[in-house]
Amino acid sequence: MGHESTELVPLVVTHAAYLWLIPLFPLIGATVNALLGWKLQALFGEPKSMKGGRGKQLVHFIAVGAMMASFAVAAYSFFQLRALPAEERFLQQTLWNMFTAGRLTVDLAFSLDQLSMMMVLIITGIGTLIHVFSIGYMAEEPAYWRFFSYLNFFVFAMLLLVMGDNFAVMFFGWEGVGLASYLLIAFWYTDPEKAAAGMKAFVVNRFGDFGFIVGLMLLFWGLGGAWEARPGTLRNLDYVPSVELNTTAGASTAAAAAALAPRVDGVKIGPTMNFRELRDQVVIEATGVKEHLATTTVWGVSLLTLIGMLLFVGAMGKSAQLPLYVWLPDAMAGPTPVSALIHAATMVTAGVYMVARLNFLFVLSPSAMGWVALIGALTAIFAATIGFFQYDIKKVLAYSTVSQLGFMFIGVGTGAYWAGVYHLLTHAFFKATLFLGSGSVILGCHHEQDMRKMGGLKRHMPITRWTYLIATVAIAGFPLANGFYSKDEILWKAFTSHHLALFGQPTPWLGPVIFVIGLIAATGTSFYMYRSYYMTFTGEYRGGEGHGHEHNEDPHSAVAAHTPASSARVHASNGAVHAHGTGHAAHTLEDAGEHAHAGHGAHAALAGVHAAPAAPAVHAGGHGHHGGTPHESPWQITLVLALLAAGSVATLFLGIPTAWSHLPPVLEHWLEPVLLAKVEFSQPAHWLEFLFQGLGVLAATVGFVAARAIYKDNRNEAALQAMIERWKGVWTVVYNKYYVDELYEWAVVRNSERLARVFSWFDGKILDALVNAAGAVTRGFANLDGAIDTYVVDGAVNGLASVISWAGGSLRLLQTGRIQTYLYGALGGALVVVLVNFLIS
Amino acid sequence: MQISLSHFLIVGALLFCFGLVTVTTRRNAVGVLMGVELILNGANVNFAAFNHYVVGGVSGQVFALFVIVLAAAEAAVGLAIVLAVFQTFKTIDVRYADLMRE
Amino acid sequence: MSFFTDGNVLSWATFFPLIGAVAIVLLMIGRAMLGLGKVLVDQASRWIALVTSFLSMVAAVAAWSMYDGTIPGVQLVAKAVWIRSFNVEYFVGADGLSISMILLSGIVSFIATIASMPWWSGAKAAEMAGMVDDGHDDPHHPKHFSVRMVPGYMAMLLLLQTGMMGTFAALDMFLFYVFWEVMLLPMYFLIGVWGGPRKEYAAIKFFLYTLAGSVLMLLAIIALYYNSLPAPLADGTMSSGHTFNIMEMARQAQAGVFAGAAPILGFAFTRIVFVGLFIGFAIKIPMFPFHTWLPDAHVEAPTPISVILAGVLLKMGIYGILRFNYAILPDATAWAANAMAVFGVINIVYAAFVCLAQKDLKKLIAYSSVSHMGFSLLGMASMTPQGISGAVLNLFTHGIISSMLFLLVGVIYDRAHHREIEKFGGLAAVLPEYTAMTGLAFFASMGLPGLAGFISEFMVFSGAFPVFTTYTIISATSVIITAAYYLWAIHRMFLGKLNQAYVGFPDLVWRERLTLYPLAAFTIVLGFYPQMILSAVNGSLHALIRNIRPL
């Protein structure tokens, strides 16, 4: 692979001084709404109706205006890009040098090539639509400004991610979308579970980021040693970079670093964060970088494989692949437009984008590619099976997203980069439609998400129903809509690939195996999607009796219910509406229809606390029960649904297979200069390809027929229950998502907490105790010292005095005053003298 | 038997010893004074004997005479003290005259 | 700006606060002798502190703008002979390393001074915080530190500022040591008098711990002095016998003067001196296992003092190691690099786990400081350009971010009078602005790209990776743990159901905004344009490692 006939040349760069405007507009929108949005809403009134007050209009004009401006600039740049020769389509703008130290130099720079152009159009285009959708969907939300601010911020970060000219800017976006995702999942933060879901998303993603960072470091390091093969061991204190590279070691400005960087044939080589510089030095054989990377091994593993696998760990987190997918289903706690924009159309595809962007790197390592494809395939089938038995409509879509992302990774993993990217595009359309359709359903059913409590909605919500059906056709893989073309291309490429490897061992059988897995997953996809369609839209409406538990978890009411009305600004709202909360009896049907969502009003907004009127009826349960028939959503919602559904069909023309038209698909042709990794696939006869397309349709049909038989009009309820009873064990395991969350809880969370407690105990009870013990010992010494001073030194002085006194007292006894005693003394003395005299002589 | 210096010295030493024993053992102050006389006379014997046998001349005898005079004076003073002691303590037992120990 | 010249700007930055302190002492004397009113003296000393601290910051910023990063070597020099018989000079100046620290010190000091004011609070906030000075002090409800013994507090604060600024500016070892010790005493009193319930314990622990380090440092300085060669003094004469001039010592070290010195107790001279200096500085960093004074000191210290402690004082450990060990003892530094990296890794990971178990918000942040200083240790141990630049950038960014974090702890403590994370809950509903600022600071501290913390972390990783691969990978796990403990703290404090006890709490008041917003702006600007700092520090730092590991 990678040995193409035409010699590749360095990228030709066209500077475009307006690129920064694309992310700037959403940033401005986010900032304005974050700083002034609450003020606008406070000044210009609260919502009087579904449409919202003037304040909210200003807020969404700012947000949607920013998106439209951004989209307009993106469209302009698209035309500029298209006007360039195919090989030279590369717009670039450097704003400033962010940091330079030695060989590490990073600019704040944007670039647009065919791939990122496509992504930018998806993000700004579908993003704009979803912003419009949100106007209708979030109309009753008091923290309207906050929602739009977050949403704009997300788009800003996502644009950084795809437009970044280097890894650093990409990583800025990478983490920025993570932050936005966190904020939006936990948007209704007063519900601890929703807040926890946000936290989980961020932390799980951090596991991926860890791999991403390490992979990045490895890449950076690997490029640093490009001119001098060094032993495979990395950890050496005597690290001495080769002389040539060291000339830039002291460079403290970008210019100095650039001037000193070594070049081969004018191509800058050496460690870099810049995609273009990386691409140039890797794909141009004369630099020798490719050989160096291919031959270097680390810890006995090929460096390239390790880089690929670790970078993919990052993608696992962001794109919710096994085993890091667990956050995505929980992320459905966020408002539905968020699920559509972030957790279906854009952010979760960042991993796919990253792998496609680095295709020239991944293609050098069949092991890395095999790893990507295998994980993708496993995820595809794993998530699809979980999707079978979920009842929450958004959870079904969430697992479907995980599964579809798996398909994308099969695509980019097997080397069919364009097919993976195409599936990204088609998925963005149909999954956005599905999510927004489910949002419309949820809104229509008064915040009901359980499909068991829906049914028969096709009568009440015709537009929603038709758009949902179109998108279901697309995802199931019927040739009527775009999903078939991308999925089929992926599976076909998987089947014909024969170069994949795993851990350095060639595995030509892997491609067909992945194909089989993919086909089963596609059958499953068709099944659970039609299941959701039939459960939701056919049969009789089952939600008449008010609401299920989901509702009481709605956080909007929590604050208000606890707030003494006297201490807070009372939410200006229709008093009657606020009789909600005590429940079933409080509302007549007409009431409910009119004020379906008024309970949202009790949400805490910025500075003031919106309180429910201090009526005895105020109740912690909050949202109340609004019963009543479902209704079609407002025009902002249905319009967006229609546009997206149309897009789901229209984009099929981007991927008409070569076998049909004898032309390369439009998108493949467009992306060709970017996805320059040429992977060799076997070229079987056309009839085989047609056969496989037939297999794909067959799979979709099987799923469709099965779902229709069981779920249509809710008619086989009894049989279904019997089946569930029969397979109770399996059903329970799958229904509980294979207990993966519990496994993580047990293996990771508990152990981390335990370790934290141990370290904390060590810190407080051992280390600090040692310090205190040192203090205590010192004090002990001080006391001992004091004692010595008191009893020994001072004692010696006093002791001498008392000895003398005692001796005096004793000797006094000798002086009797009797003359004869003295004489004895004298005599004794004389005798002693004589004796001594005698002894001496 | 030739009378030699040793004989005189033995007599002198005996006198001295008797005197010493008297002084130390007698409780009567007058007895003590008598013991002192014995000691002095023992010394006088030695003076005379050394003068005769060793030095020659009369200086030893002169010294002895001085001692006798001094002893007389001492006895006079001593007896006066004994009288004073008797007046103070109503006894001349030396054991009770121990005011000097204070 | 012509008031400041190359020669005097650093001296002004250093001595403005001292002038203020002297003025406040005169006021106190005036109160005792002339009977000036308490209110007058309190207010006057506050204003004096604000003005002199502000002037000091202005001087520091002026020094920063006068400094030219493209010229290697020391700039803004002022020099005079001080004690001739010991060859001690008054020698201040700045290279890339110190100019960034001087800027940081100026900014953080002024912000801490603002945070010491009881003004600008809403009446309710003031009352909640115990800032209303009604004359009598109830031991059960102690008054806010900002209204207790104000002149003394302000004088101590200003003295502390002089000490910090001087430490960073001094280029004479003796002068450095003097300033270093000048910092200690006011810190002791500020914690011990105006601190929390266990203030005496914390103050004494801080003081003795740091002093123990200073003793080792002093011994090492004396050892270096007596092994140095004469060098020219400020007035052109040669010094008699030895020199205290750090720059001259570094020059002599390159000529091999210290490498050839006689061993002490059988150990190589440079190594034992290295260890002495290193432990002295490591206590200040604080490096595992010498870090236990820090949580106690932070928990008990009043808010502005925590800010200064985390924002500036901790930086002196790393600064000292770079200034002394790296410059003067290059051989021993290369010898110890591995150990430094190991300690760095332990700091990073160990402290992060300890954070996860903390219940006291301020303790959590204190331990996160320990964790973050580990990045600096790891980065500078790697001795690659990215690593060492990242290490110093980390000092600056951590100074900004941790100041913000401690200010934020102070905000909630002034209202709730406790810091138990578990006891909060749902605060986002009543304190949205506070929540936003805390979120910003937390995310900055956990290294979110686009905010200041990320770049330094990233540079440290990329610099250390080629040298200490395994260590770097282990430390990179901290990105997970850090996110976990910060998010968990956010979760417990701000999200979920609102705890009834906190209904009606006032949001940020103007004084708090005045301190927090500039720092927040700094955090964001540095997140996108760290080259602002790096362009000044790179040159000097790269010269430093070139000595140790000849390129």
PDB file of N, CA and C in Angstrom, chain C residues 312-343:
ATOM      1  N   VAL C 312       2.578  32.806  44.362  1.00  0.00           N
ATOM      2  CA  VAL C 312       3.951  33.279  44.241  1.00  0.00           C
ATOM      3  C   VAL C 312       4.939  32.427  45.039  1.00  0.00           C
ATOM      4  N   LEU C 313       4.625  32.164  46.292  1.00  0.00           N
ATOM      5  CA  LEU C 313       5.636  31.536  47.140  1.00  0.00           C
ATOM      6  C   LEU C 313       6.053  30.151  46.637  1.00  0.00           C
ATOM      7  N   LEU C 314       5.084  29.385  46.153  1.00  0.00           N
ATOM      8  CA  LEU C 314       5.443  28.049  45.690  1.00  0.00           C
ATOM      9  C   LEU C 314       6.392  28.113  44.504  1.00  0.00           C
ATOM     10  N   LYS C 315       6.285  29.214  43.744  1.00  0.00           N
ATOM     11  CA  LYS C 315       7.126  29.307  42.555  1.00  0.00           C
ATOM     12  C   LYS C 315       8.595  29.469  42.912  1.00  0.00           C
ATOM     13  N   MET C 316       8.841  29.912  44.143  1.00  0.00           N
ATOM     14  CA  MET C 316      10.226  30.192  44.517  1.00  0.00           C
ATOM     15  C   MET C 316      11.051  28.928  44.593  1.00  0.00           C
ATOM     16  N   GLY C 317      10.412  27.807  44.888  1.00  0.00           N
ATOM     17  CA  GLY C 317      11.162  26.565  44.925  1.00  0.00           C
ATOM     18  C   GLY C 317      11.773  26.260  43.571  1.00  0.00           C
ATOM     19  N   ILE C 318      10.924  26.222  42.558  1.00  0.00           N
ATOM     20  CA  ILE C 318      11.402  25.934  41.204  1.00  0.00           C
ATOM     21  C   ILE C 318      12.359  27.031  40.746  1.00  0.00           C
ATOM     22  N   TYR C 319      11.982  28.271  41.037  1.00  0.00           N
ATOM     23  CA  TYR C 319      12.839  29.384  40.639  1.00  0.00           C
ATOM     24  C   TYR C 319      14.219  29.224  41.236  1.00  0.00           C
ATOM     25  N   GLY C 320      14.265  28.904  42.515  1.00  0.00           N
ATOM     26  CA  GLY C 320      15.562  28.773  43.186  1.00  0.00           C
ATOM     27  C   GLY C 320      16.385  27.645  42.585  1.00  0.00           C
ATOM     28  N   ILE C 321      15.722  26.543  42.287  1.00  0.00           N
ATOM     29  CA  ILE C 321      16.477  25.419  41.722  1.00  0.00           C
ATOM     30  C   ILE C 321      17.068  25.812  40.371  1.00  0.00           C
ATOM     31  N   LEU C 322      16.267  26.497  39.570  1.00  0.00           N
ATOM     32  CA  LEU C 322      16.783  26.903  38.258  1.00  0.00           C
ATOM     33  C   LEU C 322      17.884  27.944  38.412  1.00  0.00           C
ATOM     34  N   ARG C 323      17.696  28.853  39.345  1.00  0.00           N
ATOM     35  CA  ARG C 323      18.652  29.937  39.506  1.00  0.00           C
ATOM     36  C   ARG C 323      19.963  29.457  40.139  1.00  0.00           C
ATOM     37  N   PHE C 324      19.870  28.569  41.093  1.00  0.00           N
ATOM     38  CA  PHE C 324      21.072  28.139  41.802  1.00  0.00           C
ATOM     39  C   PHE C 324      21.589  26.808  41.252  1.00  0.00           C
ATOM     40  N   ASN C 325      20.764  25.767  41.415  1.00  0.00           N
ATOM     41  CA  ASN C 325      21.258  24.433  41.094  1.00  0.00           C
ATOM     42  C   ASN C 325      21.621  24.304  39.620  1.00  0.00           C
ATOM     43  N   TYR C 326      20.703  24.780  38.772  1.00  0.00           N
ATOM     44  CA  TYR C 326      20.960  24.600  37.343  1.00  0.00           C
ATOM     45  C   TYR C 326      22.121  25.461  36.893  1.00  0.00           C
ATOM     46  N   ALA C 327      22.150  26.700  37.362  1.00  0.00           N
ATOM     47  CA  ALA C 327      23.157  27.615  36.840  1.00  0.00           C
ATOM     48  C   ALA C 327      24.523  27.346  37.456  1.00  0.00           C
ATOM     49  N   ILE C 328      24.556  27.029  38.730  1.00  0.00           N
ATOM     50  CA  ILE C 328      25.847  26.964  39.412  1.00  0.00           C
ATOM     51  C   ILE C 328      26.355  25.534  39.533  1.00  0.00           C
ATOM     52  N   LEU C 329      25.461  24.568  39.547  1.00  0.00           N
ATOM     53  CA  LEU C 329      25.894  23.184  39.739  1.00  0.00           C
ATOM     54  C   LEU C 329      25.431  22.299  38.583  1.00  0.00           C
ATOM     55  N   PRO C 330      25.866  22.602  37.370  1.00  0.00           N
ATOM     56  CA  PRO C 330      25.328  21.850  36.224  1.00  0.00           C
ATOM     57  C   PRO C 330      25.620  20.352  36.297  1.00  0.00           C
ATOM     58  N   ASP C 331      26.818  19.985  36.758  1.00  0.00           N
ATOM     59  CA  ASP C 331      27.145  18.550  36.787  1.00  0.00           C
ATOM     60  C   ASP C 331      26.208  17.813  37.715  1.00  0.00           C
ATOM     61  N   ALA C 332      26.053  18.361  38.905  1.00  0.00           N
ATOM     62  CA  ALA C 332      25.201  17.694  39.877  1.00  0.00           C
ATOM     63  C   ALA C 332      23.755  17.679  39.394  1.00  0.00           C
ATOM     64  N   THR C 333      23.358  18.684  38.648  1.00  0.00           N
ATOM     65  CA  THR C 333      21.990  18.712  38.145  1.00  0.00           C
ATOM     66  C   THR C 333      21.758  17.571  37.175  1.00  0.00           C
ATOM     67  N   ALA C 334      22.707  17.361  36.297  1.00  0.00           N
ATOM     68  CA  ALA C 334      22.581  16.231  35.378  1.00  0.00           C
ATOM     69  C   ALA C 334      22.534  14.929  36.157  1.00  0.00           C
ATOM     70  N   TRP C 335      23.314  14.875  37.236  1.00  0.00           N
ATOM     71  CA  TRP C 335      23.339  13.660  38.067  1.00  0.00           C
ATOM     72  C   TRP C 335      21.973  13.423  38.721  1.00  0.00           C
ATOM     73  N   ALA C 336      21.310  14.501  39.093  1.00  0.00           N
ATOM     74  CA  ALA C 336      20.075  14.371  39.856  1.00  0.00           C
ATOM     75  C   ALA C 336      18.825  14.398  38.984  1.00  0.00           C
ATOM     76  N   ALA C 337      19.004  14.553  37.671  1.00  0.00           N
ATOM     77  CA  ALA C 337      17.826  14.768  36.821  1.00  0.00           C
ATOM     78  C   ALA C 337      16.812  13.650  36.961  1.00  0.00           C
ATOM     79  N   ASN C 338      17.301  12.432  36.986  1.00  0.00           N
ATOM     80  CA  ASN C 338      16.376  11.301  37.061  1.00  0.00           C
ATOM     81  C   ASN C 338      15.566  11.341  38.354  1.00  0.00           C
ATOM     82  N   ALA C 339      16.253  11.619  39.440  1.00  0.00           N
ATOM     83  CA  ALA C 339      15.545  11.675  40.720  1.00  0.00           C
ATOM     84  C   ALA C 339      14.500  12.773  40.705  1.00  0.00           C
ATOM     85  N   MET C 340      14.859  13.914  40.141  1.00  0.00           N
ATOM     86  CA  MET C 340      13.886  15.010  40.073  1.00  0.00           C
ATOM     87  C   MET C 340      12.655  14.593  39.298  1.00  0.00           C
ATOM     88  N   ALA C 341      12.905  13.886  38.182  1.00  0.00           N
ATOM     89  CA  ALA C 341      11.759  13.448  37.376  1.00  0.00           C
ATOM     90  C   ALA C 341      10.886  12.494  38.171  1.00  0.00           C
ATOM     91  N   VAL C 342      11.512  11.582  38.909  1.00  0.00           N
ATOM     92  CA  VAL C 342      10.721  10.627  39.688  1.00  0.00           C
ATOM     93  C   VAL C 342       9.869  11.374  40.715  1.00  0.00           C
ATOM     94  N   PHE C 343      10.486  12.315  41.392  1.00  0.00           N
ATOM     95  CA  PHE C 343       9.710  13.076  42.372  1.00  0.00           C
ATOM     96  C   PHE C 343       8.602  13.863  41.689  1.00  0.00           C
TER      97      PHE C 343
END
